[in-house]
Amino acid sequence: MEYFLQQLINGLTLGAIYGLVALGYTMVYGVLGMINFAHGTIYMVGAFISLITFLAATTVLGTSVPLALVLTLFAAMGLTALWGWSVERVAYRPLRAAPRLAPLISAIGVSIVLQNFVAQAQGARAKPLPPVFRGGVTLMDSGDFVVSLSWMQMVIMALTLGLMAAFTWVITRTALGRAQRACEQDMKMASLLGIDVDRVISTTFVIGAGLAGVAGMMVTLYYGVIDFYIGFLAGIKAFTAAVLGGIGSLPGAMLGGLLIGLIEAFWSAYFSIEYKDVATFSILVAVLVFRPTGLLGQPDVEKI
Amino acid sequence: MGGKARALAVDAALGGLVAAAMALPMLGVRLEDGATGLSLGGRFDWVLWAAGIVAGGRLLIGALRLTLAGRGPSLPAPPRALITYVGWAMVAFALILPFLPFAGRNMVDKATLVLIYVMLGWGLNIVVGLAGLLDLGFVAFYAVGAYSYALLSQTFGLSFWLCLPLAGMLAAGFGLVLGFPVLRLRGDYIAIVTMGLGEIIRVVLQNWQDVTGGPNGISGIERPSFFGLSFKMVPPEGSRGFAEFFGLDYSADHRVIFLYFLILALALLTNLFTLRIRRLPVGRAWEALREDEIACRSLGINPTTVKLSAFATGAMFAGFAGSFFATRQGFISPESFTFHESAVILAIVVLGGMGSQIGIVLAALLLVGLPEWFRELQQFRMLAFGGAMVLIMLWKPSGLLSTREPAIRLKDAP
């Protein structure tokens, strides 16, 4: 029981990170109908930006840890968003009218470029970061097993909840969100009604990359080690999460992320850690075969 | 004109600013690994360089656009007949390549590598180019072919020639089994699921220690023989060596050249198969399905079986290529079958212009051959590779040679 509870906490933390990345996939897919293959790599760039900012803030500027965290949060969000924006501007926008596969290949190219750029610019070795703050709350103590919720996990969950609230508010209440939803439903009609579609698409990429940047910051602080290759697997898993929740559905992405995190945590805990990725992908296949629209997705009707 | 120039300058300046902001953490600061942990080093001049290059680039592109605006579209596609001649010329060149004076062992070896990718590209072209199924896990079948040859030959002592069809069949079988659940899905989902399947196979290969040897892979794989004539320095008991039989002096080059011709033959077989099957009902059904699935259904084509046949056929050729890879290397490990390989093969198909056989050869030369010559620049090879993928797509979104001619055309249709 205690072990189960601990895995539940770990899984939810991991799931929050996946969910934030999954949001970026699902938003871009909703608007453009394309898989933004480079999204996982953007998340990796976000992790590096956070690591660098955090180190710069604590060692060079000498700020206290909480202030450094706030600085890192804004830097990760803002600068990663800028990277996401540039990728869209350079590699996707000129291909808006191109055959369906062209943006996908271009995206794979971008992710190869970014990975190798980071490997060259910052070194290919794994980058360790000592734990930022230790300790936490002991929830349960049965003598031989202690269930604890670390401060870091609390920060991650609170931050995710906060971001989700802000994000939901933007999408449902603001003009920007309305334009975004309109483009999702019918891009041509939206542009006829005076919505600047290019700008909406840019915003979509900016928001998605910003959330991925925060996820990158969380993973840096939580696991304390990153390298230039983390984006690939995390990207696939987040995409799996988006599909599991129903691609195009924003609450679905978050739900899918949490589920994937839980599945991964429980699978590693009770079965085998080597095959945890196989478990994730098998779930992806199973979901697509039996319920292609995902858990919360709308079935889409093919029209001739 | 003045307004345009000013807009251009503003655009360039903004681009430079964005680049500077992006480069500030990633280039301007360097993480240094130390004994006690990470420390930071600064190199802010790099940020200025990045900003300057981007601003200059924006200025240049903008100026080019202004001067080139209004010009007609680029050259029309070359006529079909010309392409056929070029194709024959390429085959002839490939046949005499090992005997040309400048072609040393090294070059033949590299040509072999390029041909492996040409063959894989042609195999994947059946799936992506003809049937229109976006397969990002093609390398899985390549791996199945390689491992089935290695295991069959080491466990049962079967020869390469016996294993080659078996490996193809096994790979095709895997294609059927894995394809069955996948192929009912719509377009982009197929991409991601096949990618997942490719990763599953790699993870299994990596962790199933007893059979696949795990991360250590399988070594000492049997090399092929020329109709029973061995290429070894000392042929095994009771058989004769290739050099001895033909009265040549022994040379290690013989095997290299033989392997080259072997893959050339396999690749040409793939090409011939593709060219012929396009005229059969199955091939037509593949192409029809790519163009319009709903229309095909209305005409009584079963999309699942048709797609499955394309998937399995492509997988079979990947299996052939895989067993060739295993016999050429003599050593295989899961390292060789990462997602990166799938991406390279798919890039070859798409960059070549989907469905264009010669385009695939060009793309393979460009993406696999060219980087081989620049091995010294190891670190920047992949950077240039990814950059080339993006640039070619931006320059020619439908591929280098894209002449997708319908097989039959209505007279009045445009």
PDB file of N, CA and C in Angstrom, chain A residues 45-117:
ATOM      1  N   VAL A  45      15.733  21.803 -25.429  1.00  0.00           N
ATOM      2  CA  VAL A  45      16.362  23.132 -25.423  1.00  0.00           C
ATOM      3  C   VAL A  45      15.922  23.890 -24.170  1.00  0.00           C
ATOM      4  N   GLY A  46      14.636  23.756 -23.838  1.00  0.00           N
ATOM      5  CA  GLY A  46      14.129  24.404 -22.633  1.00  0.00           C
ATOM      6  C   GLY A  46      14.855  23.922 -21.394  1.00  0.00           C
ATOM      7  N   ALA A  47      15.127  22.617 -21.334  1.00  0.00           N
ATOM      8  CA  ALA A  47      15.848  22.075 -20.183  1.00  0.00           C
ATOM      9  C   ALA A  47      17.234  22.688 -20.085  1.00  0.00           C
ATOM     10  N   PHE A  48      17.909  22.847 -21.219  1.00  0.00           N
ATOM     11  CA  PHE A  48      19.254  23.436 -21.185  1.00  0.00           C
ATOM     12  C   PHE A  48      19.198  24.904 -20.790  1.00  0.00           C
ATOM     13  N   ILE A  49      18.209  25.622 -21.347  1.00  0.00           N
ATOM     14  CA  ILE A  49      18.096  27.035 -20.989  1.00  0.00           C
ATOM     15  C   ILE A  49      17.896  27.171 -19.482  1.00  0.00           C
ATOM     16  N   SER A  50      17.036  26.298 -18.917  1.00  0.00           N
ATOM     17  CA  SER A  50      16.799  26.421 -17.477  1.00  0.00           C
ATOM     18  C   SER A  50      18.059  26.102 -16.690  1.00  0.00           C
ATOM     19  N   LEU A  51      18.755  25.054 -17.100  1.00  0.00           N
ATOM     20  CA  LEU A  51      19.964  24.685 -16.369  1.00  0.00           C
ATOM     21  C   LEU A  51      20.948  25.853 -16.368  1.00  0.00           C
ATOM     22  N   ILE A  52      21.134  26.442 -17.545  1.00  0.00           N
ATOM     23  CA  ILE A  52      22.104  27.535 -17.656  1.00  0.00           C
ATOM     24  C   ILE A  52      21.651  28.749 -16.855  1.00  0.00           C
ATOM     25  N   THR A  53      20.363  29.082 -16.991  1.00  0.00           N
ATOM     26  CA  THR A  53      19.882  30.245 -16.245  1.00  0.00           C
ATOM     27  C   THR A  53      19.995  30.028 -14.747  1.00  0.00           C
ATOM     28  N   PHE A  54      19.632  28.837 -14.325  1.00  0.00           N
ATOM     29  CA  PHE A  54      19.664  28.569 -12.890  1.00  0.00           C
ATOM     30  C   PHE A  54      21.090  28.681 -12.357  1.00  0.00           C
ATOM     31  N   LEU A  55      22.031  28.080 -13.084  1.00  0.00           N
ATOM     32  CA  LEU A  55      23.425  28.159 -12.644  1.00  0.00           C
ATOM     33  C   LEU A  55      23.909  29.603 -12.663  1.00  0.00           C
ATOM     34  N   ALA A  56      23.539  30.314 -13.735  1.00  0.00           N
ATOM     35  CA  ALA A  56      23.989  31.707 -13.832  1.00  0.00           C
ATOM     36  C   ALA A  56      23.422  32.515 -12.677  1.00  0.00           C
ATOM     37  N   ALA A  57      22.140  32.286 -12.351  1.00  0.00           N
ATOM     38  CA  ALA A  57      21.508  33.072 -11.294  1.00  0.00           C
ATOM     39  C   ALA A  57      22.130  32.757  -9.939  1.00  0.00           C
ATOM     40  N   THR A  58      22.407  31.477  -9.674  1.00  0.00           N
ATOM     41  CA  THR A  58      22.907  31.147  -8.336  1.00  0.00           C
ATOM     42  C   THR A  58      24.396  31.406  -8.200  1.00  0.00           C
ATOM     43  N   THR A  59      25.184  31.111  -9.230  1.00  0.00           N
ATOM     44  CA  THR A  59      26.631  31.254  -9.044  1.00  0.00           C
ATOM     45  C   THR A  59      27.148  32.629  -9.454  1.00  0.00           C
ATOM     46  N   VAL A  60      26.669  33.150 -10.583  1.00  0.00           N
ATOM     47  CA  VAL A  60      27.225  34.417 -11.056  1.00  0.00           C
ATOM     48  C   VAL A  60      26.547  35.603 -10.380  1.00  0.00           C
ATOM     49  N   LEU A  61      25.198  35.608 -10.407  1.00  0.00           N
ATOM     50  CA  LEU A  61      24.486  36.728  -9.802  1.00  0.00           C
ATOM     51  C   LEU A  61      24.376  36.575  -8.294  1.00  0.00           C
ATOM     52  N   GLY A  62      24.484  35.332  -7.829  1.00  0.00           N
ATOM     53  CA  GLY A  62      24.447  35.097  -6.399  1.00  0.00           C
ATOM     54  C   GLY A  62      23.105  35.331  -5.756  1.00  0.00           C
ATOM     55  N   THR A  63      22.027  35.105  -6.464  1.00  0.00           N
ATOM     56  CA  THR A  63      20.707  35.273  -5.868  1.00  0.00           C
ATOM     57  C   THR A  63      20.368  34.067  -5.009  1.00  0.00           C
ATOM     58  N   SER A  64      19.331  34.208  -4.209  1.00  0.00           N
ATOM     59  CA  SER A  64      18.894  33.088  -3.384  1.00  0.00           C
ATOM     60  C   SER A  64      18.147  32.089  -4.264  1.00  0.00           C
ATOM     61  N   VAL A  65      18.001  30.869  -3.764  1.00  0.00           N
ATOM     62  CA  VAL A  65      17.406  29.815  -4.579  1.00  0.00           C
ATOM     63  C   VAL A  65      15.981  30.139  -5.052  1.00  0.00           C
ATOM     64  N   PRO A  66      15.089  30.608  -4.164  1.00  0.00           N
ATOM     65  CA  PRO A  66      13.731  30.877  -4.665  1.00  0.00           C
ATOM     66  C   PRO A  66      13.703  31.922  -5.774  1.00  0.00           C
ATOM     67  N   LEU A  67      14.490  32.985  -5.609  1.00  0.00           N
ATOM     68  CA  LEU A  67      14.521  34.021  -6.641  1.00  0.00           C
ATOM     69  C   LEU A  67      15.082  33.449  -7.940  1.00  0.00           C
ATOM     70  N   ALA A  68      16.126  32.616  -7.806  1.00  0.00           N
ATOM     71  CA  ALA A  68      16.721  31.982  -8.984  1.00  0.00           C
ATOM     72  C   ALA A  68      15.688  31.127  -9.697  1.00  0.00           C
ATOM     73  N   LEU A  69      14.840  30.449  -8.921  1.00  0.00           N
ATOM     74  CA  LEU A  69      13.824  29.596  -9.540  1.00  0.00           C
ATOM     75  C   LEU A  69      12.842  30.432 -10.346  1.00  0.00           C
ATOM     76  N   VAL A  70      12.447  31.569  -9.761  1.00  0.00           N
ATOM     77  CA  VAL A  70      11.499  32.415 -10.482  1.00  0.00           C
ATOM     78  C   VAL A  70      12.124  32.919 -11.775  1.00  0.00           C
ATOM     79  N   LEU A  71      13.384  33.380 -11.664  1.00  0.00           N
ATOM     80  CA  LEU A  71      14.097  33.851 -12.849  1.00  0.00           C
ATOM     81  C   LEU A  71      14.162  32.751 -13.897  1.00  0.00           C
ATOM     82  N   THR A  72      14.508  31.535 -13.443  1.00  0.00           N
ATOM     83  CA  THR A  72      14.631  30.409 -14.364  1.00  0.00           C
ATOM     84  C   THR A  72      13.310  30.131 -15.050  1.00  0.00           C
ATOM     85  N   LEU A  73      12.235  30.204 -14.258  1.00  0.00           N
ATOM     86  CA  LEU A  73      10.921  29.936 -14.831  1.00  0.00           C
ATOM     87  C   LEU A  73      10.644  30.889 -15.983  1.00  0.00           C
ATOM     88  N   PHE A  74      10.898  32.186 -15.740  1.00  0.00           N
ATOM     89  CA  PHE A  74      10.585  33.146 -16.805  1.00  0.00           C
ATOM     90  C   PHE A  74      11.526  32.995 -17.989  1.00  0.00           C
ATOM     91  N   ALA A  75      12.800  32.766 -17.697  1.00  0.00           N
ATOM     92  CA  ALA A  75      13.751  32.610 -18.800  1.00  0.00           C
ATOM     93  C   ALA A  75      13.389  31.375 -19.619  1.00  0.00           C
ATOM     94  N   ALA A  76      13.086  30.270 -18.943  1.00  0.00           N
ATOM     95  CA  ALA A  76      12.787  29.034 -19.662  1.00  0.00           C
ATOM     96  C   ALA A  76      11.559  29.230 -20.530  1.00  0.00           C
ATOM     97  N   MET A  77      10.538  29.871 -19.948  1.00  0.00           N
ATOM     98  CA  MET A  77       9.308  30.054 -20.698  1.00  0.00           C
ATOM     99  C   MET A  77       9.542  30.989 -21.886  1.00  0.00           C
ATOM    100  N   GLY A  78      10.142  32.135 -21.608  1.00  0.00           N
ATOM    101  CA  GLY A  78      10.289  33.150 -22.649  1.00  0.00           C
ATOM    102  C   GLY A  78      11.235  32.714 -23.750  1.00  0.00           C
ATOM    103  N   LEU A  79      12.415  32.248 -23.373  1.00  0.00           N
ATOM    104  CA  LEU A  79      13.407  31.937 -24.397  1.00  0.00           C
ATOM    105  C   LEU A  79      13.029  30.688 -25.180  1.00  0.00           C
ATOM    106  N   THR A  80      12.460  29.681 -24.499  1.00  0.00           N
ATOM    107  CA  THR A  80      12.043  28.496 -25.239  1.00  0.00           C
ATOM    108  C   THR A  80      10.936  28.855 -26.214  1.00  0.00           C
ATOM    109  N   ALA A  81      10.040  29.747 -25.771  1.00  0.00           N
ATOM    110  CA  ALA A  81       8.978  30.189 -26.675  1.00  0.00           C
ATOM    111  C   ALA A  81       9.581  30.844 -27.910  1.00  0.00           C
ATOM    112  N   LEU A  82      10.653  31.607 -27.693  1.00  0.00           N
ATOM    113  CA  LEU A  82      11.317  32.264 -28.824  1.00  0.00           C
ATOM    114  C   LEU A  82      11.890  31.220 -29.788  1.00  0.00           C
ATOM    115  N   TRP A  83      12.480  30.171 -29.210  1.00  0.00           N
ATOM    116  CA  TRP A  83      12.998  29.098 -30.070  1.00  0.00           C
ATOM    117  C   TRP A  83      11.863  28.459 -30.855  1.00  0.00           C
ATOM    118  N   GLY A  84      10.748  28.195 -30.171  1.00  0.00           N
ATOM    119  CA  GLY A  84       9.612  27.576 -30.852  1.00  0.00           C
ATOM    120  C   GLY A  84       9.105  28.458 -31.981  1.00  0.00           C
ATOM    121  N   TRP A  85       9.048  29.756 -31.689  1.00  0.00           N
ATOM    122  CA  TRP A  85       8.575  30.698 -32.698  1.00  0.00           C
ATOM    123  C   TRP A  85       9.494  30.674 -33.912  1.00  0.00           C
ATOM    124  N   SER A  86      10.808  30.701 -33.664  1.00  0.00           N
ATOM    125  CA  SER A  86      11.751  30.741 -34.786  1.00  0.00           C
ATOM    126  C   SER A  86      11.660  29.474 -35.622  1.00  0.00           C
ATOM    127  N   VAL A  87      11.513  28.327 -34.935  1.00  0.00           N
ATOM    128  CA  VAL A  87      11.421  27.075 -35.689  1.00  0.00           C
ATOM    129  C   VAL A  87      10.218  27.128 -36.620  1.00  0.00           C
ATOM    130  N   GLU A  88       9.105  27.621 -36.092  1.00  0.00           N
ATOM    131  CA  GLU A  88       7.908  27.689 -36.938  1.00  0.00           C
ATOM    132  C   GLU A  88       8.141  28.629 -38.111  1.00  0.00           C
ATOM    133  N   ARG A  89       8.753  29.774 -37.796  1.00  0.00           N
ATOM    134  CA  ARG A  89       8.959  30.804 -38.820  1.00  0.00           C
ATOM    135  C   ARG A  89       9.873  30.296 -39.933  1.00  0.00           C
ATOM    136  N   VAL A  90      10.946  29.592 -39.542  1.00  0.00           N
ATOM    137  CA  VAL A  90      11.953  29.186 -40.530  1.00  0.00           C
ATOM    138  C   VAL A  90      11.544  27.904 -41.242  1.00  0.00           C
ATOM    139  N   ALA A  91      11.074  26.920 -40.482  1.00  0.00           N
ATOM    140  CA  ALA A  91      10.966  25.591 -41.077  1.00  0.00           C
ATOM    141  C   ALA A  91       9.548  25.183 -41.454  1.00  0.00           C
ATOM    142  N   TYR A  92       8.541  25.798 -40.858  1.00  0.00           N
ATOM    143  CA  TYR A  92       7.183  25.337 -41.167  1.00  0.00           C
ATOM    144  C   TYR A  92       6.386  26.326 -42.002  1.00  0.00           C
ATOM    145  N   ARG A  93       6.548  27.620 -41.708  1.00  0.00           N
ATOM    146  CA  ARG A  93       5.672  28.569 -42.379  1.00  0.00           C
ATOM    147  C   ARG A  93       5.826  28.553 -43.895  1.00  0.00           C
ATOM    148  N   PRO A  94       7.061  28.466 -44.430  1.00  0.00           N
ATOM    149  CA  PRO A  94       7.153  28.437 -45.892  1.00  0.00           C
ATOM    150  C   PRO A  94       6.510  27.189 -46.501  1.00  0.00           C
ATOM    151  N   LEU A  95       6.232  26.184 -45.681  1.00  0.00           N
ATOM    152  CA  LEU A  95       5.713  24.928 -46.219  1.00  0.00           C
ATOM    153  C   LEU A  95       4.215  24.784 -45.975  1.00  0.00           C
ATOM    154  N   ARG A  96       3.545  25.893 -45.657  1.00  0.00           N
ATOM    155  CA  ARG A  96       2.122  25.812 -45.337  1.00  0.00           C
ATOM    156  C   ARG A  96       1.330  25.161 -46.458  1.00  0.00           C
ATOM    157  N   ALA A  97       1.696  25.455 -47.702  1.00  0.00           N
ATOM    158  CA  ALA A  97       0.915  24.945 -48.829  1.00  0.00           C
ATOM    159  C   ALA A  97       1.530  23.691 -49.444  1.00  0.00           C
ATOM    160  N   ALA A  98       2.609  23.215 -48.868  1.00  0.00           N
ATOM    161  CA  ALA A  98       3.351  22.102 -49.471  1.00  0.00           C
ATOM    162  C   ALA A  98       2.644  20.775 -49.215  1.00  0.00           C
ATOM    163  N   PRO A  99       3.077  19.706 -49.908  1.00  0.00           N
ATOM    164  CA  PRO A  99       2.507  18.395 -49.638  1.00  0.00           C
ATOM    165  C   PRO A  99       2.645  18.016 -48.163  1.00  0.00           C
ATOM    166  N   ARG A 100       1.804  17.121 -47.727  1.00  0.00           N
ATOM    167  CA  ARG A 100       1.664  16.833 -46.311  1.00  0.00           C
ATOM    168  C   ARG A 100       2.973  16.373 -45.652  1.00  0.00           C
ATOM    169  N   LEU A 101       3.797  15.653 -46.412  1.00  0.00           N
ATOM    170  CA  LEU A 101       4.999  15.099 -45.807  1.00  0.00           C
ATOM    171  C   LEU A 101       6.107  16.127 -45.639  1.00  0.00           C
ATOM    172  N   ALA A 102       6.053  17.207 -46.431  1.00  0.00           N
ATOM    173  CA  ALA A 102       7.171  18.154 -46.414  1.00  0.00           C
ATOM    174  C   ALA A 102       7.419  18.752 -45.031  1.00  0.00           C
ATOM    175  N   PRO A 103       6.388  19.269 -44.334  1.00  0.00           N
ATOM    176  CA  PRO A 103       6.675  19.815 -43.008  1.00  0.00           C
ATOM    177  C   PRO A 103       7.189  18.762 -42.043  1.00  0.00           C
ATOM    178  N   LEU A 104       6.749  17.535 -42.214  1.00  0.00           N
ATOM    179  CA  LEU A 104       7.199  16.480 -41.309  1.00  0.00           C
ATOM    180  C   LEU A 104       8.695  16.243 -41.474  1.00  0.00           C
ATOM    181  N   ILE A 105       9.149  16.167 -42.731  1.00  0.00           N
ATOM    182  CA  ILE A 105      10.573  15.951 -42.977  1.00  0.00           C
ATOM    183  C   ILE A 105      11.360  17.149 -42.477  1.00  0.00           C
ATOM    184  N   SER A 106      10.828  18.330 -42.746  1.00  0.00           N
ATOM    185  CA  SER A 106      11.492  19.539 -42.279  1.00  0.00           C
ATOM    186  C   SER A 106      11.583  19.526 -40.754  1.00  0.00           C
ATOM    187  N   ALA A 107      10.536  19.035 -40.097  1.00  0.00           N
ATOM    188  CA  ALA A 107      10.549  18.978 -38.638  1.00  0.00           C
ATOM    189  C   ALA A 107      11.593  17.984 -38.140  1.00  0.00           C
ATOM    190  N   ILE A 108      11.694  16.840 -38.816  1.00  0.00           N
ATOM    191  CA  ILE A 108      12.720  15.871 -38.414  1.00  0.00           C
ATOM    192  C   ILE A 108      14.099  16.497 -38.591  1.00  0.00           C
ATOM    193  N   GLY A 109      14.265  17.240 -39.708  1.00  0.00           N
ATOM    194  CA  GLY A 109      15.531  17.922 -39.935  1.00  0.00           C
ATOM    195  C   GLY A 109      15.833  18.909 -38.823  1.00  0.00           C
ATOM    196  N   VAL A 110      14.817  19.696 -38.445  1.00  0.00           N
ATOM    197  CA  VAL A 110      15.024  20.676 -37.370  1.00  0.00           C
ATOM    198  C   VAL A 110      15.438  19.971 -36.094  1.00  0.00           C
ATOM    199  N   SER A 111      14.800  18.832 -35.796  1.00  0.00           N
ATOM    200  CA  SER A 111      15.137  18.207 -34.521  1.00  0.00           C
ATOM    201  C   SER A 111      16.548  17.634 -34.571  1.00  0.00           C
ATOM    202  N   ILE A 112      16.989  17.147 -35.738  1.00  0.00           N
ATOM    203  CA  ILE A 112      18.382  16.689 -35.832  1.00  0.00           C
ATOM    204  C   ILE A 112      19.334  17.868 -35.648  1.00  0.00           C
ATOM    205  N   VAL A 113      19.002  18.993 -36.301  1.00  0.00           N
ATOM    206  CA  VAL A 113      19.864  20.174 -36.192  1.00  0.00           C
ATOM    207  C   VAL A 113      19.958  20.634 -34.733  1.00  0.00           C
ATOM    208  N   LEU A 114      18.801  20.746 -34.082  1.00  0.00           N
ATOM    209  CA  LEU A 114      18.817  21.263 -32.714  1.00  0.00           C
ATOM    210  C   LEU A 114      19.591  20.344 -31.783  1.00  0.00           C
ATOM    211  N   GLN A 115      19.366  19.033 -31.923  1.00  0.00           N
ATOM    212  CA  GLN A 115      20.083  18.088 -31.068  1.00  0.00           C
ATOM    213  C   GLN A 115      21.581  18.237 -31.226  1.00  0.00           C
ATOM    214  N   ASN A 116      22.029  18.297 -32.481  1.00  0.00           N
ATOM    215  CA  ASN A 116      23.468  18.350 -32.689  1.00  0.00           C
ATOM    216  C   ASN A 116      24.029  19.716 -32.360  1.00  0.00           C
ATOM    217  N   PHE A 117      23.204  20.730 -32.545  1.00  0.00           N
ATOM    218  CA  PHE A 117      23.633  22.070 -32.151  1.00  0.00           C
ATOM    219  C   PHE A 117      23.897  22.109 -30.647  1.00  0.00           C
TER     220      PHE A 117
END
